[in-house]
PDB file of C-alpha atoms and ligand atoms in Angstrom:
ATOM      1  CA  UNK A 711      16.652 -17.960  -0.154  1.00  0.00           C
ATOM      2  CA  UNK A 712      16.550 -16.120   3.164  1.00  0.00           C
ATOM      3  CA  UNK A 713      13.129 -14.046   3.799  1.00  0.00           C
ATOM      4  CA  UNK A 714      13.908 -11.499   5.857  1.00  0.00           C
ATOM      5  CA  UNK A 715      11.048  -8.585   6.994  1.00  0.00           C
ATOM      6  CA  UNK A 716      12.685  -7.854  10.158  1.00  0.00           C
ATOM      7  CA  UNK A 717      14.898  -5.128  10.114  1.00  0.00           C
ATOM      8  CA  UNK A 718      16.821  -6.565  13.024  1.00  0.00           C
ATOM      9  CA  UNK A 719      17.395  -9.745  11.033  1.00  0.00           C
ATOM     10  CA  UNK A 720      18.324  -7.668   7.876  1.00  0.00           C
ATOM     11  CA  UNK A 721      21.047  -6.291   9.568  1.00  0.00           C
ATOM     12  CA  UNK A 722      22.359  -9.269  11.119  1.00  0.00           C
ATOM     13  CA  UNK A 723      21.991 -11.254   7.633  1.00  0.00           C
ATOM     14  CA  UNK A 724      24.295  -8.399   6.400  1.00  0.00           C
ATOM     15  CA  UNK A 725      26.888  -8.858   9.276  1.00  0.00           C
ATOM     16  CA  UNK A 726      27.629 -12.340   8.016  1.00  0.00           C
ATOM     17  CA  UNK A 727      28.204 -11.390   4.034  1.00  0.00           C
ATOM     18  CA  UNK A 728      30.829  -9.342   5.151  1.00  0.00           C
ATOM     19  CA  UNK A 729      32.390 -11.990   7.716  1.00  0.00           C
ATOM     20  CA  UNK A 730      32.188 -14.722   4.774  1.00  0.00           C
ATOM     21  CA  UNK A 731      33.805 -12.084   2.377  1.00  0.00           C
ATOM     22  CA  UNK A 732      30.688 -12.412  -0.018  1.00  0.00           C
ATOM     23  CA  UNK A 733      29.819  -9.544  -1.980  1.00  0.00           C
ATOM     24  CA  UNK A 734      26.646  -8.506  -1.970  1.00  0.00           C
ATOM     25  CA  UNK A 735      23.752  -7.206  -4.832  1.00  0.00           C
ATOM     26  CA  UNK A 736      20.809  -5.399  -4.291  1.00  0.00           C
ATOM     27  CA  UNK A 737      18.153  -4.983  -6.873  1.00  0.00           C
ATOM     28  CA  UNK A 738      15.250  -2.745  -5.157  1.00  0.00           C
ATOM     29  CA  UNK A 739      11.926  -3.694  -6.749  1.00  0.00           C
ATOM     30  CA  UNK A 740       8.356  -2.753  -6.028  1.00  0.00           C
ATOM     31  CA  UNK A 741       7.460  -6.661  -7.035  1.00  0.00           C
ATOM     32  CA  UNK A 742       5.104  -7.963  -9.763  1.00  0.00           C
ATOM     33  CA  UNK A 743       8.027  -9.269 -10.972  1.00  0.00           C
ATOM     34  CA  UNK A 744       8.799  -9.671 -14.765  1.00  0.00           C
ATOM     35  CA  UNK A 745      11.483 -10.301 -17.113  1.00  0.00           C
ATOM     36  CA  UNK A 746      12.707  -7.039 -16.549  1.00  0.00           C
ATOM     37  CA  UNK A 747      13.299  -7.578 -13.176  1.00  0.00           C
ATOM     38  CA  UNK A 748      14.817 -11.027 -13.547  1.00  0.00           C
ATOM     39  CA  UNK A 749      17.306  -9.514 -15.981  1.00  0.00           C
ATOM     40  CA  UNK A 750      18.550  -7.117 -13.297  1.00  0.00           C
ATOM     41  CA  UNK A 751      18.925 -10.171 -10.531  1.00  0.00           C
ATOM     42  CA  UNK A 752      21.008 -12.039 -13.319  1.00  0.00           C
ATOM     43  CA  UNK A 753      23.423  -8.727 -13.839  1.00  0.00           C
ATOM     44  CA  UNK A 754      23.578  -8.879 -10.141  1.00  0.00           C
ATOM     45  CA  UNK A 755      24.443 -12.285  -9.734  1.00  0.00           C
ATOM     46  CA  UNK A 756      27.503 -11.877 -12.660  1.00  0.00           C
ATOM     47  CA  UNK A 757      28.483  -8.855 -10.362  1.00  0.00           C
ATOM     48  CA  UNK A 758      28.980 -10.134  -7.183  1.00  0.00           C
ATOM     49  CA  UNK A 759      28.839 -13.348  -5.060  1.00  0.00           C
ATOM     50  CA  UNK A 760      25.068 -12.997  -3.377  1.00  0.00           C
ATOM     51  CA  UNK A 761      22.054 -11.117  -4.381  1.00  0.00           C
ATOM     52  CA  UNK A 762      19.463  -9.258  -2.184  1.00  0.00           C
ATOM     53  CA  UNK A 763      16.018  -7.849  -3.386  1.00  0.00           C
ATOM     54  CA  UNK A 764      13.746  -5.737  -2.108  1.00  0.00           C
ATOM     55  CA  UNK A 765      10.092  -5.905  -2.657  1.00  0.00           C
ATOM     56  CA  UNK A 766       8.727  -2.995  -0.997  1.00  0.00           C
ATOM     57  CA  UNK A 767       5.898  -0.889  -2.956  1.00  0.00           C
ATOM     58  CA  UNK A 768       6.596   2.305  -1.644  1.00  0.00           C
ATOM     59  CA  UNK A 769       3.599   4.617  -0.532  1.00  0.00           C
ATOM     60  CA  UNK A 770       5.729   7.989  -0.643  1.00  0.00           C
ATOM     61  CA  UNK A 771       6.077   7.812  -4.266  1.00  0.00           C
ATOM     62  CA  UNK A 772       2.659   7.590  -5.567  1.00  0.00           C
ATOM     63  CA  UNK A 773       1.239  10.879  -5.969  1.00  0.00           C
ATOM     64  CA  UNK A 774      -2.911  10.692  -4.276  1.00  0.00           C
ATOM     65  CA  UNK A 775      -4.448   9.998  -7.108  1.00  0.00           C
ATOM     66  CA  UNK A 776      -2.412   7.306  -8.499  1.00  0.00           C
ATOM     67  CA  UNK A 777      -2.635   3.519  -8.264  1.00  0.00           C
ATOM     68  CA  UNK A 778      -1.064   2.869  -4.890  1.00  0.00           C
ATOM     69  CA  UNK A 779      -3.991   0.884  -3.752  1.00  0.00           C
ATOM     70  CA  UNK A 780      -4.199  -1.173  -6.833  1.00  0.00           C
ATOM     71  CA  UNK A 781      -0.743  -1.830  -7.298  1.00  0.00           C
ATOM     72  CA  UNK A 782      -0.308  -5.274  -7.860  1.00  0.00           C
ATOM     73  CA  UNK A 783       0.831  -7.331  -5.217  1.00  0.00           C
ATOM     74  CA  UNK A 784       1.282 -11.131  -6.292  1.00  0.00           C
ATOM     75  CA  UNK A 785       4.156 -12.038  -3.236  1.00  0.00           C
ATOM     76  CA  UNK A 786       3.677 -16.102  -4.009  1.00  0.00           C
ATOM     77  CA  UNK A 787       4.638 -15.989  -7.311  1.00  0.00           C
ATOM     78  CA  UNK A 788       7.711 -13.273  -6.779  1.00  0.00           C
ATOM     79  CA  UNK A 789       8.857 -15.508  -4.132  1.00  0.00           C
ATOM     80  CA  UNK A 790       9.202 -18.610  -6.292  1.00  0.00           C
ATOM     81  CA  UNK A 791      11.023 -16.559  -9.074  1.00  0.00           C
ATOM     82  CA  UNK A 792      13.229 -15.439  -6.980  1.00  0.00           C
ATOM     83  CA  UNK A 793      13.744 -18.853  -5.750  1.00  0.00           C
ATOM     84  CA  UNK A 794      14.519 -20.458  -8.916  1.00  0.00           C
ATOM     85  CA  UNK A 795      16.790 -17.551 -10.188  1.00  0.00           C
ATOM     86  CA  UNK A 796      18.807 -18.338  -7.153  1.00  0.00           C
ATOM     87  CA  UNK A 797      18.752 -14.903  -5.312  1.00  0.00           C
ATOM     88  CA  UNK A 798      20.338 -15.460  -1.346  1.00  0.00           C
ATOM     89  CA  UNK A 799      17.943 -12.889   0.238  1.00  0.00           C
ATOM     90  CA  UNK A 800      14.658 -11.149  -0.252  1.00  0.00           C
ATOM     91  CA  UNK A 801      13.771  -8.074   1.917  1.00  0.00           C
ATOM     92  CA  UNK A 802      10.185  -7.418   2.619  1.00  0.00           C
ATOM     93  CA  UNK A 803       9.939  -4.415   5.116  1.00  0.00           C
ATOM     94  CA  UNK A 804       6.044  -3.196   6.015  1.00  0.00           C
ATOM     95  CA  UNK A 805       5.189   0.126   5.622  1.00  0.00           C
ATOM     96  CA  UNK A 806       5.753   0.411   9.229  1.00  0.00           C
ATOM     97  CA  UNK A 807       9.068  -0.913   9.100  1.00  0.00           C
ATOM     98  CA  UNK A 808      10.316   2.004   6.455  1.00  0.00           C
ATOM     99  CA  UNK A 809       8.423   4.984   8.311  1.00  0.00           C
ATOM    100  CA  UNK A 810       7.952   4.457  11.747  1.00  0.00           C
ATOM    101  CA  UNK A 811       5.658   6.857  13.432  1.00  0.00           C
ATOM    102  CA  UNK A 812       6.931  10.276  13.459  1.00  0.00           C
ATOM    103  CA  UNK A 813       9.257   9.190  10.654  1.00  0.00           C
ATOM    104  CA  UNK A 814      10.469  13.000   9.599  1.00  0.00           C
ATOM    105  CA  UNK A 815      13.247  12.937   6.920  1.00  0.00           C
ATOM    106  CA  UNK A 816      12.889  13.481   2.660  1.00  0.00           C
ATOM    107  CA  UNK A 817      16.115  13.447   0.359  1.00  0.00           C
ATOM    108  CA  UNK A 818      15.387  15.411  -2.750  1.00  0.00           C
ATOM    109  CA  UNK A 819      17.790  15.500  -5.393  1.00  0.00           C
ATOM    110  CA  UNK A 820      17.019  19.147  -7.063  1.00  0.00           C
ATOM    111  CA  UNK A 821      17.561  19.431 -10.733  1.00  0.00           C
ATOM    112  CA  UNK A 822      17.576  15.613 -12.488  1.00  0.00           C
ATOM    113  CA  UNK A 823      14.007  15.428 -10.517  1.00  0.00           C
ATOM    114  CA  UNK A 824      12.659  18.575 -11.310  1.00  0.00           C
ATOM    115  CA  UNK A 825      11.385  17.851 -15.407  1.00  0.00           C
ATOM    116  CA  UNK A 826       9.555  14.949 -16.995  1.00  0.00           C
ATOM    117  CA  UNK A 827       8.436  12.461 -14.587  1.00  0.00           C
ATOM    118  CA  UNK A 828       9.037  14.838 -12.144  1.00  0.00           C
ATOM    119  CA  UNK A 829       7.110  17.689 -13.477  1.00  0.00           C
ATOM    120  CA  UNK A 830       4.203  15.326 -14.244  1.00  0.00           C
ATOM    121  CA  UNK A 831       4.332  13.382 -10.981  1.00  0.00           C
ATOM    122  CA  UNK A 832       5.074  15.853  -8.247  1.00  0.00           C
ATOM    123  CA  UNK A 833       6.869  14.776  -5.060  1.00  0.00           C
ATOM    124  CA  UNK A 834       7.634  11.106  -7.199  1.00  0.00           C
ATOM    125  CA  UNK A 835      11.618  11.657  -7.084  1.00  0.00           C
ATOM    126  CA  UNK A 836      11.818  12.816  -3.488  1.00  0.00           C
ATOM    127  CA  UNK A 837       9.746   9.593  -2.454  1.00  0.00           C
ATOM    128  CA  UNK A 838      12.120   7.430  -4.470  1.00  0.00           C
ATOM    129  CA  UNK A 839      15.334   8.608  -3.103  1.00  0.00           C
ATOM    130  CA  UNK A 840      14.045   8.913   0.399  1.00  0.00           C
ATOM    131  CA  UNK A 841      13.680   4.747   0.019  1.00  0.00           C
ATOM    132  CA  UNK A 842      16.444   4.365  -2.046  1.00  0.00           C
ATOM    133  CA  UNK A 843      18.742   5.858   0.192  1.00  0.00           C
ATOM    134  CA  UNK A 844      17.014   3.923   3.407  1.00  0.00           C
ATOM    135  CA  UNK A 845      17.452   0.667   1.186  1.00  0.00           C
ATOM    136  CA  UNK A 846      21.249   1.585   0.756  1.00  0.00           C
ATOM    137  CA  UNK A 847      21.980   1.855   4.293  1.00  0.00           C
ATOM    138  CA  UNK A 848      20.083  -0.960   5.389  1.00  0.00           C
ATOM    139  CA  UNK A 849      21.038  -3.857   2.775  1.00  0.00           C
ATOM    140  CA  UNK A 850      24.936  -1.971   2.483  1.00  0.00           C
ATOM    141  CA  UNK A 851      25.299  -3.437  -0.862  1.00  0.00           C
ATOM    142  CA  UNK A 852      28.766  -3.787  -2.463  1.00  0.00           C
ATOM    143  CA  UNK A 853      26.872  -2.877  -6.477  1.00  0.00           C
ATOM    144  CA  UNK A 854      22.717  -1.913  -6.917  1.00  0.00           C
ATOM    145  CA  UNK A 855      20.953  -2.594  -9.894  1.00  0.00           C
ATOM    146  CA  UNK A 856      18.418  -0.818 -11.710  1.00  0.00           C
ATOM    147  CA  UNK A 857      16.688  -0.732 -15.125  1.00  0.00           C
ATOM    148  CA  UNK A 858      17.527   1.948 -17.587  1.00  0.00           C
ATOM    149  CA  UNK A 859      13.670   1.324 -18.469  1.00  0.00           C
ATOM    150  CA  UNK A 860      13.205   4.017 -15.669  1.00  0.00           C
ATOM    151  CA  UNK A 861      15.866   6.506 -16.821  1.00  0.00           C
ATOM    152  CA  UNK A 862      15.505   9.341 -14.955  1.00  0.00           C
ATOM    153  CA  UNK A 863      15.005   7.771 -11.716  1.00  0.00           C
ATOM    154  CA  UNK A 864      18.017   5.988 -12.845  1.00  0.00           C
ATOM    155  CA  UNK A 865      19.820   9.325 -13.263  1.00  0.00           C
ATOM    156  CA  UNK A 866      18.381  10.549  -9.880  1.00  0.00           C
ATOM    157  CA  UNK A 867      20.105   7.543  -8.235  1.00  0.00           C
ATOM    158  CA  UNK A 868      23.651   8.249  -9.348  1.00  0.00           C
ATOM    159  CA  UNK A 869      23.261  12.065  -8.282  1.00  0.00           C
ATOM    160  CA  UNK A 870      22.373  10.994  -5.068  1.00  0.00           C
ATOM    161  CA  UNK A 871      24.947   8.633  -4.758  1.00  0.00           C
ATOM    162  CA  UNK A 872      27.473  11.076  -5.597  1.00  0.00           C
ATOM    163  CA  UNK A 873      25.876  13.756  -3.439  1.00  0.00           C
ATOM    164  CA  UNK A 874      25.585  11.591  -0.485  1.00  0.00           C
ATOM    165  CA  UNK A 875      28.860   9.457  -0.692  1.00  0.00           C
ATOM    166  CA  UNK A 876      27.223   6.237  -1.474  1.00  0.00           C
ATOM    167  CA  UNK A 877      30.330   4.479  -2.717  1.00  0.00           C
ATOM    168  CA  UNK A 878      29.366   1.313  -4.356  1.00  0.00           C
ATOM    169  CA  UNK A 879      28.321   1.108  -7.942  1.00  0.00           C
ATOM    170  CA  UNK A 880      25.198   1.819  -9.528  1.00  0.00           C
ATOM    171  CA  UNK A 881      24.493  -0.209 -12.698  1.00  0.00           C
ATOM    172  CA  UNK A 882      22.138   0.237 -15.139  1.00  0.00           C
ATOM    173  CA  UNK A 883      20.970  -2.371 -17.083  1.00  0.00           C
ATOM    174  CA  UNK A 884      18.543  -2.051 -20.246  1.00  0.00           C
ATOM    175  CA  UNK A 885      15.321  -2.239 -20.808  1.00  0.00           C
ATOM    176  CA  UNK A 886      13.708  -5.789 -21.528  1.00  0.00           C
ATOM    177  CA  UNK A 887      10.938  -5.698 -24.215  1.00  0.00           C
ATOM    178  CA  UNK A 888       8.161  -7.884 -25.241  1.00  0.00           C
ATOM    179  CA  UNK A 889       8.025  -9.210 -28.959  1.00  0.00           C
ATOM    180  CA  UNK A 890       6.619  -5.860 -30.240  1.00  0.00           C
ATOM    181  CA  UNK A 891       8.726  -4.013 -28.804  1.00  0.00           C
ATOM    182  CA  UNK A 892       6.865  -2.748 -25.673  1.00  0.00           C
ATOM    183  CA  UNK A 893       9.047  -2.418 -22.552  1.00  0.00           C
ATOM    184  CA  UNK A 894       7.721  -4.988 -19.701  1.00  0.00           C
ATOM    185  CA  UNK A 895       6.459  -3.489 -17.008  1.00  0.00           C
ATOM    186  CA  UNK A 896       3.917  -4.321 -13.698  1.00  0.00           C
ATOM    187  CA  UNK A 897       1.618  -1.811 -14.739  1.00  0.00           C
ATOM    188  CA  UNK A 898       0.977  -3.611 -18.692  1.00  0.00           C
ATOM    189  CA  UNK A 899      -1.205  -5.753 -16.143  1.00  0.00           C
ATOM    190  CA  UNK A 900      -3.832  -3.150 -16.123  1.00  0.00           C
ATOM    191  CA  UNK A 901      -3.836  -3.053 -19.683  1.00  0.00           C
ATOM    192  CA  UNK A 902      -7.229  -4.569 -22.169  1.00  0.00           C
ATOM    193  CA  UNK A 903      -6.031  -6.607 -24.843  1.00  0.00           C
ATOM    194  CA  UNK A 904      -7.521  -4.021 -27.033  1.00  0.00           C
ATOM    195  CA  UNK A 905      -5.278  -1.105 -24.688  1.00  0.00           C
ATOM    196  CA  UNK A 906      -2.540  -3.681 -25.118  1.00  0.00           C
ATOM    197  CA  UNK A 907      -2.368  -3.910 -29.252  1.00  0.00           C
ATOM    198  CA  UNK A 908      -2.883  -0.243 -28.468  1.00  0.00           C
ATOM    199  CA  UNK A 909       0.187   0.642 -26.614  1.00  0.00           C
ATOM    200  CA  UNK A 910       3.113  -1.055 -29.493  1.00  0.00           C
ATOM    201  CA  UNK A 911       2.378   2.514 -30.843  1.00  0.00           C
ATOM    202  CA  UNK A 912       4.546   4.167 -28.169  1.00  0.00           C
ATOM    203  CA  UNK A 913       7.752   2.823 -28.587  1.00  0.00           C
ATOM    204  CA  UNK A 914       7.025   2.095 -32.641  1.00  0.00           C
ATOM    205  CA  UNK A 915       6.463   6.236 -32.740  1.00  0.00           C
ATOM    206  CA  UNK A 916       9.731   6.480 -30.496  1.00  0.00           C
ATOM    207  CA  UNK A 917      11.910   4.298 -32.381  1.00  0.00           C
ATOM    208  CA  UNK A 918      10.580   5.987 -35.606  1.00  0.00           C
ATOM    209  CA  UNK A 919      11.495   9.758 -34.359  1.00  0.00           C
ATOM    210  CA  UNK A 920      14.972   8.588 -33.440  1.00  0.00           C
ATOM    211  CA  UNK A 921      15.509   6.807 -36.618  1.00  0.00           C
ATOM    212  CA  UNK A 922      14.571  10.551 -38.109  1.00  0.00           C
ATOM    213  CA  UNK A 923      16.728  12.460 -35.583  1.00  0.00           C
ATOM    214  CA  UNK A 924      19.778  10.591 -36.536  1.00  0.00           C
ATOM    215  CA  UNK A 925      18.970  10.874 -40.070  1.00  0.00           C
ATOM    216  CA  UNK A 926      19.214  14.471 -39.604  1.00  0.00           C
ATOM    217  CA  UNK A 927      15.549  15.479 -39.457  1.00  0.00           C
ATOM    218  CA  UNK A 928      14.427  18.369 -37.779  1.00  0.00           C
ATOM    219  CA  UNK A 929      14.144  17.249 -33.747  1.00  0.00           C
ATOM    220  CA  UNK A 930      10.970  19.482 -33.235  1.00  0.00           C
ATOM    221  CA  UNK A 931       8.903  18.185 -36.291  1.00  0.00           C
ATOM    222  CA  UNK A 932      10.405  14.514 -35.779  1.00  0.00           C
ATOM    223  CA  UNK A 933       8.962  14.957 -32.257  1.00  0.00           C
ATOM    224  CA  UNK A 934       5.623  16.455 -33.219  1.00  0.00           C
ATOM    225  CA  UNK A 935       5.311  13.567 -35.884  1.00  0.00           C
ATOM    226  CA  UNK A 936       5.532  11.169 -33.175  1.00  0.00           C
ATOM    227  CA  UNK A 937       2.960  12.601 -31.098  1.00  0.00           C
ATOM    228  CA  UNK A 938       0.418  12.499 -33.457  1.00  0.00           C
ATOM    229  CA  UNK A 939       0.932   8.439 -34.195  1.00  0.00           C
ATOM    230  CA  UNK A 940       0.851   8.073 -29.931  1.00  0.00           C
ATOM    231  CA  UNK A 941      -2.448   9.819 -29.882  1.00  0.00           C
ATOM    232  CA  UNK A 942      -3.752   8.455 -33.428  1.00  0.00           C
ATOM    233  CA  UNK A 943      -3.257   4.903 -32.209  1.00  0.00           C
ATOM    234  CA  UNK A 944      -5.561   5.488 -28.947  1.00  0.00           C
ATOM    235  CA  UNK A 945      -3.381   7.386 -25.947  1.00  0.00           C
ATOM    236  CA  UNK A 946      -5.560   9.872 -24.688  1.00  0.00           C
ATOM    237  CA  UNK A 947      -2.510  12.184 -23.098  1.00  0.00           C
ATOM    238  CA  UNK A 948       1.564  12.621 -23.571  1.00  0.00           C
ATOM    239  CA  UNK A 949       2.714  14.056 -20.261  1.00  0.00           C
ATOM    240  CA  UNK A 950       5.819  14.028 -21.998  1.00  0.00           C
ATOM    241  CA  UNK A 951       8.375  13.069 -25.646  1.00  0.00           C
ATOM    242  CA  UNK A 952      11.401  14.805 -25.467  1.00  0.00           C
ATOM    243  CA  UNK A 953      14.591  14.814 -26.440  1.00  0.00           C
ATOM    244  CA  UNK A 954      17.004  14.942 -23.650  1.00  0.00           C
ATOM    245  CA  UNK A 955      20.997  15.426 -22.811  1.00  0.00           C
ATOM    246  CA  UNK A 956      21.486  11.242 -21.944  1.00  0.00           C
ATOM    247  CA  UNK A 957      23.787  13.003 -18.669  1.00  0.00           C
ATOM    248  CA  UNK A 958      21.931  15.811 -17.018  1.00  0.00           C
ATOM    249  CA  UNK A 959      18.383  15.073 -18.779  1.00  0.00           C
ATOM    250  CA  UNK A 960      18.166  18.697 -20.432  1.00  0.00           C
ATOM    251  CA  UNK A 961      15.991  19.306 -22.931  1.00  0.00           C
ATOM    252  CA  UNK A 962      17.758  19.522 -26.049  1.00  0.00           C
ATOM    253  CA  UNK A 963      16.199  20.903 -29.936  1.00  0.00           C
ATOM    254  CA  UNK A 964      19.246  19.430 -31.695  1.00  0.00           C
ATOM    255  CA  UNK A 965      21.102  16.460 -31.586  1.00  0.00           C
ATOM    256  CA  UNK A 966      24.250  18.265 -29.953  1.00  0.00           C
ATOM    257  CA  UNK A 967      25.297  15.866 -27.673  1.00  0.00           C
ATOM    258  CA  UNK A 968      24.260  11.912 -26.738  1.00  0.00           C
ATOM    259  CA  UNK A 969      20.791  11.914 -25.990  1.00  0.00           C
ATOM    260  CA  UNK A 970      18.040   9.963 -25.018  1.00  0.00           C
ATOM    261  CA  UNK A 971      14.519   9.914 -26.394  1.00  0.00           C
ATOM    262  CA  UNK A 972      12.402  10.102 -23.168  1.00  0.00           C
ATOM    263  CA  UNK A 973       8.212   9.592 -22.786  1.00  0.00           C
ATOM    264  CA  UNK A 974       5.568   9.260 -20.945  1.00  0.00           C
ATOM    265  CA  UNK A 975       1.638   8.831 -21.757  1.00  0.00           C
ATOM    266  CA  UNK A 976      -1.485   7.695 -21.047  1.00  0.00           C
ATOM    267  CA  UNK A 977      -3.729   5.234 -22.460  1.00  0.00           C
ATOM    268  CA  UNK A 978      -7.047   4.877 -20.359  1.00  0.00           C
ATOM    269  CA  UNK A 979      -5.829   4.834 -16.815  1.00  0.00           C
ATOM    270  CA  UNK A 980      -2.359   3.381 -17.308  1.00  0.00           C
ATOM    271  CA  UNK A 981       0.485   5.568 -17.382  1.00  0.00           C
ATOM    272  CA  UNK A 982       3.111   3.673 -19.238  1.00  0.00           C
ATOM    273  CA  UNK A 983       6.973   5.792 -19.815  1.00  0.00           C
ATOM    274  CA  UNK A 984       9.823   4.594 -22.174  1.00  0.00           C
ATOM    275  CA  UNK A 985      12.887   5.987 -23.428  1.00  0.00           C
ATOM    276  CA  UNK A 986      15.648   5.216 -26.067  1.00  0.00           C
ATOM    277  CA  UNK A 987      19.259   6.124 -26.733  1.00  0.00           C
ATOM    278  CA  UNK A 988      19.791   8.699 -29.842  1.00  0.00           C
ATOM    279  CA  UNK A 989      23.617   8.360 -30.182  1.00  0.00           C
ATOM    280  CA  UNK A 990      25.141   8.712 -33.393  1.00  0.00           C
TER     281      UNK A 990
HETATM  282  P1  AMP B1810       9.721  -1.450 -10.183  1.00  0.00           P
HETATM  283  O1  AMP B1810       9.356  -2.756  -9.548  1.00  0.00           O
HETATM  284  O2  AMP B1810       8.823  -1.044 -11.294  1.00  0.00           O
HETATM  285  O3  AMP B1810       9.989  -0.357  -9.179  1.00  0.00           O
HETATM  286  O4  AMP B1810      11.124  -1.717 -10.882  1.00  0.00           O
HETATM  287  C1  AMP B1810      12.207  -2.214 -10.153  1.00  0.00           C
HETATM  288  C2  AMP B1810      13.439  -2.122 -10.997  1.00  0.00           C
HETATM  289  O5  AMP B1810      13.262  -2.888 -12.182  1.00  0.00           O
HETATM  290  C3  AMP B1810      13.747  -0.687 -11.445  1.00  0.00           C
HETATM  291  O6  AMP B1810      15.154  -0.469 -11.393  1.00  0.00           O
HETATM  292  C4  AMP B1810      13.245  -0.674 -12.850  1.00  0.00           C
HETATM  293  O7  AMP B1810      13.898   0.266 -13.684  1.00  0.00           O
HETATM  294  C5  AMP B1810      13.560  -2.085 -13.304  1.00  0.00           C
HETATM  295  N1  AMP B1810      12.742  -2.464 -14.452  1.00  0.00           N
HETATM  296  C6  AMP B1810      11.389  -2.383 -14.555  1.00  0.00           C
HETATM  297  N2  AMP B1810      10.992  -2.769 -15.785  1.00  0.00           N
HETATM  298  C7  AMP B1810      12.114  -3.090 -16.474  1.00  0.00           C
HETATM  299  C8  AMP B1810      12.363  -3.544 -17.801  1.00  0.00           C
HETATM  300  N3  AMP B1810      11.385  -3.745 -18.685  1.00  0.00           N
HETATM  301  N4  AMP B1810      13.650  -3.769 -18.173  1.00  0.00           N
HETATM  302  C9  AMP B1810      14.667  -3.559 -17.278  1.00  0.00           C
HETATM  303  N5  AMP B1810      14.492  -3.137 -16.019  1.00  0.00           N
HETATM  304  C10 AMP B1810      13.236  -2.898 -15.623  1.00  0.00           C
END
């Protein structure tokens, strides 16, 4: 595997895909890599001849309060996983590297950015495409990868590549759980065991309000019903549960067209988000 944090080097790395007629993956990741992650690298590698990931955790998307500084950064242990799943190339730009001095320029996708995550995490959206899009015209990939686990961003990602004539695909790829049931994520790592036993009740609750929803129950009280299991189980806040159109991310009150069951809340410090499909 190639470990590239010159931007120089990326570019000439890229040069000779394209001469060898490779195609080429890239799976954007903030690192701390899990299962999740891996699962998008092996999509990637059915997809296309080489894979490229990015580890770069992002400063422009963390709101000032949030855990920017504390983000875990364990770049050892990503390395070797990467290693043994095979990926070609890992990208590893510095802050520096993505937003050079006097670095001026913010893609905002209006709309798909503007509710849920992006109502409770102001400015989150417009830092993610803003990278995203740099990460698309430096790597050039032929197919990018990226979790359904974070579904709106997901849905951010495809309106920008439309908008901005990004041509190659973007594929989604679903969420990996633990066990239980709780979607993997870096930030379960802040978790107590106690918070941990604790958080099974998000996407139990979830599961249980779609089972209703499909069954015909009343969306609002199915939703409300929900809530109160998050916050009895130990979740101090729900920035969000709603039922959403799975396309354009409206907010729906009846199951009127294929949705998706979207959430995000807080138990102690940790923010932790899900969603699940609600197709009939
Ligand atoms: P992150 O490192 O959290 O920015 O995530 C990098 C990519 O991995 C994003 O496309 C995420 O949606 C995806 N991802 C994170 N957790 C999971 C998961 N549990 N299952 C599938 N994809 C995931």
């Amino acid at each position: 595997m190639r470990i590239i944090r010159d931007l120089a080097e990326l570019i000439a790395a890229r040069r000779e895909f394209w001469a060898s007629g490779q195609t080429l993956a890239l799976v954007p990741t903030m690192g701390a890599l899990h299962r999740g992650h891996m699962a998008l690298v092996e999509a990637a590698k059915s997809h296309c001849d080489a894979v490229a990931v990015s580890i770069f955790v992002n400063p422009t998307q963390f709101g000032v309060n949030e855990d920017l500084d504390a983000y875990p950064r364990p770049e050892a242990q990503d390395i070797a996983k990467l290693e043994s799943a095979g990926v070609d190339l890992l990208w590893i730009p510095d802050v520096p590297t993505m937003y050079a001095d006097g670095f001026a320029t913010t893609v905002s996708v209006s709309g798909i950015s503007d509710g849920l995550c992006g109502a409770a995490r102001p400015g989150h959206f417009d830092g993610v495409a803003t990278v995203v899009a740099k990460l698309f015209n430096q790597v050039r990939p032929d197919a990018a990868f990226f979790g359904e686990k974070d579904y709106q961003q997901l849905a951010v990602i495809r309106q920008m590549a439309r908008d901005l004539d990004f041509t190659h695909d973007i594929i989604g790829v679903p969420t990996v759980r633990d066990d239980d049931g709780l979607a993997l994520s870096s930030r379960n790592a802040y978790l107590s065991a106690e918070q941990r036993s604790a958080a099974v009740a998000l996407p139990r609750a979830m599961r249980a309000a779609v089972d209703a929803i499909l069954g015909g129950d009343d969306v609002d009280g199915a939703l409300a019903a929900a809530k109160q299991a998050i916050l009895a189980a130990g979740f101090h806040h729900i920035d969000y549960l709603e039922l959403c159109d799975a396309k354009n991310l409206t907010v729906l009150h009846a199951l009127t067209a294929p949705a998706r069951l979207l959430a995000a809340a807080r138990l102690g410090s940790t923010r932790l988000i899900d969603n699940l499909a609600v197709v009939r």
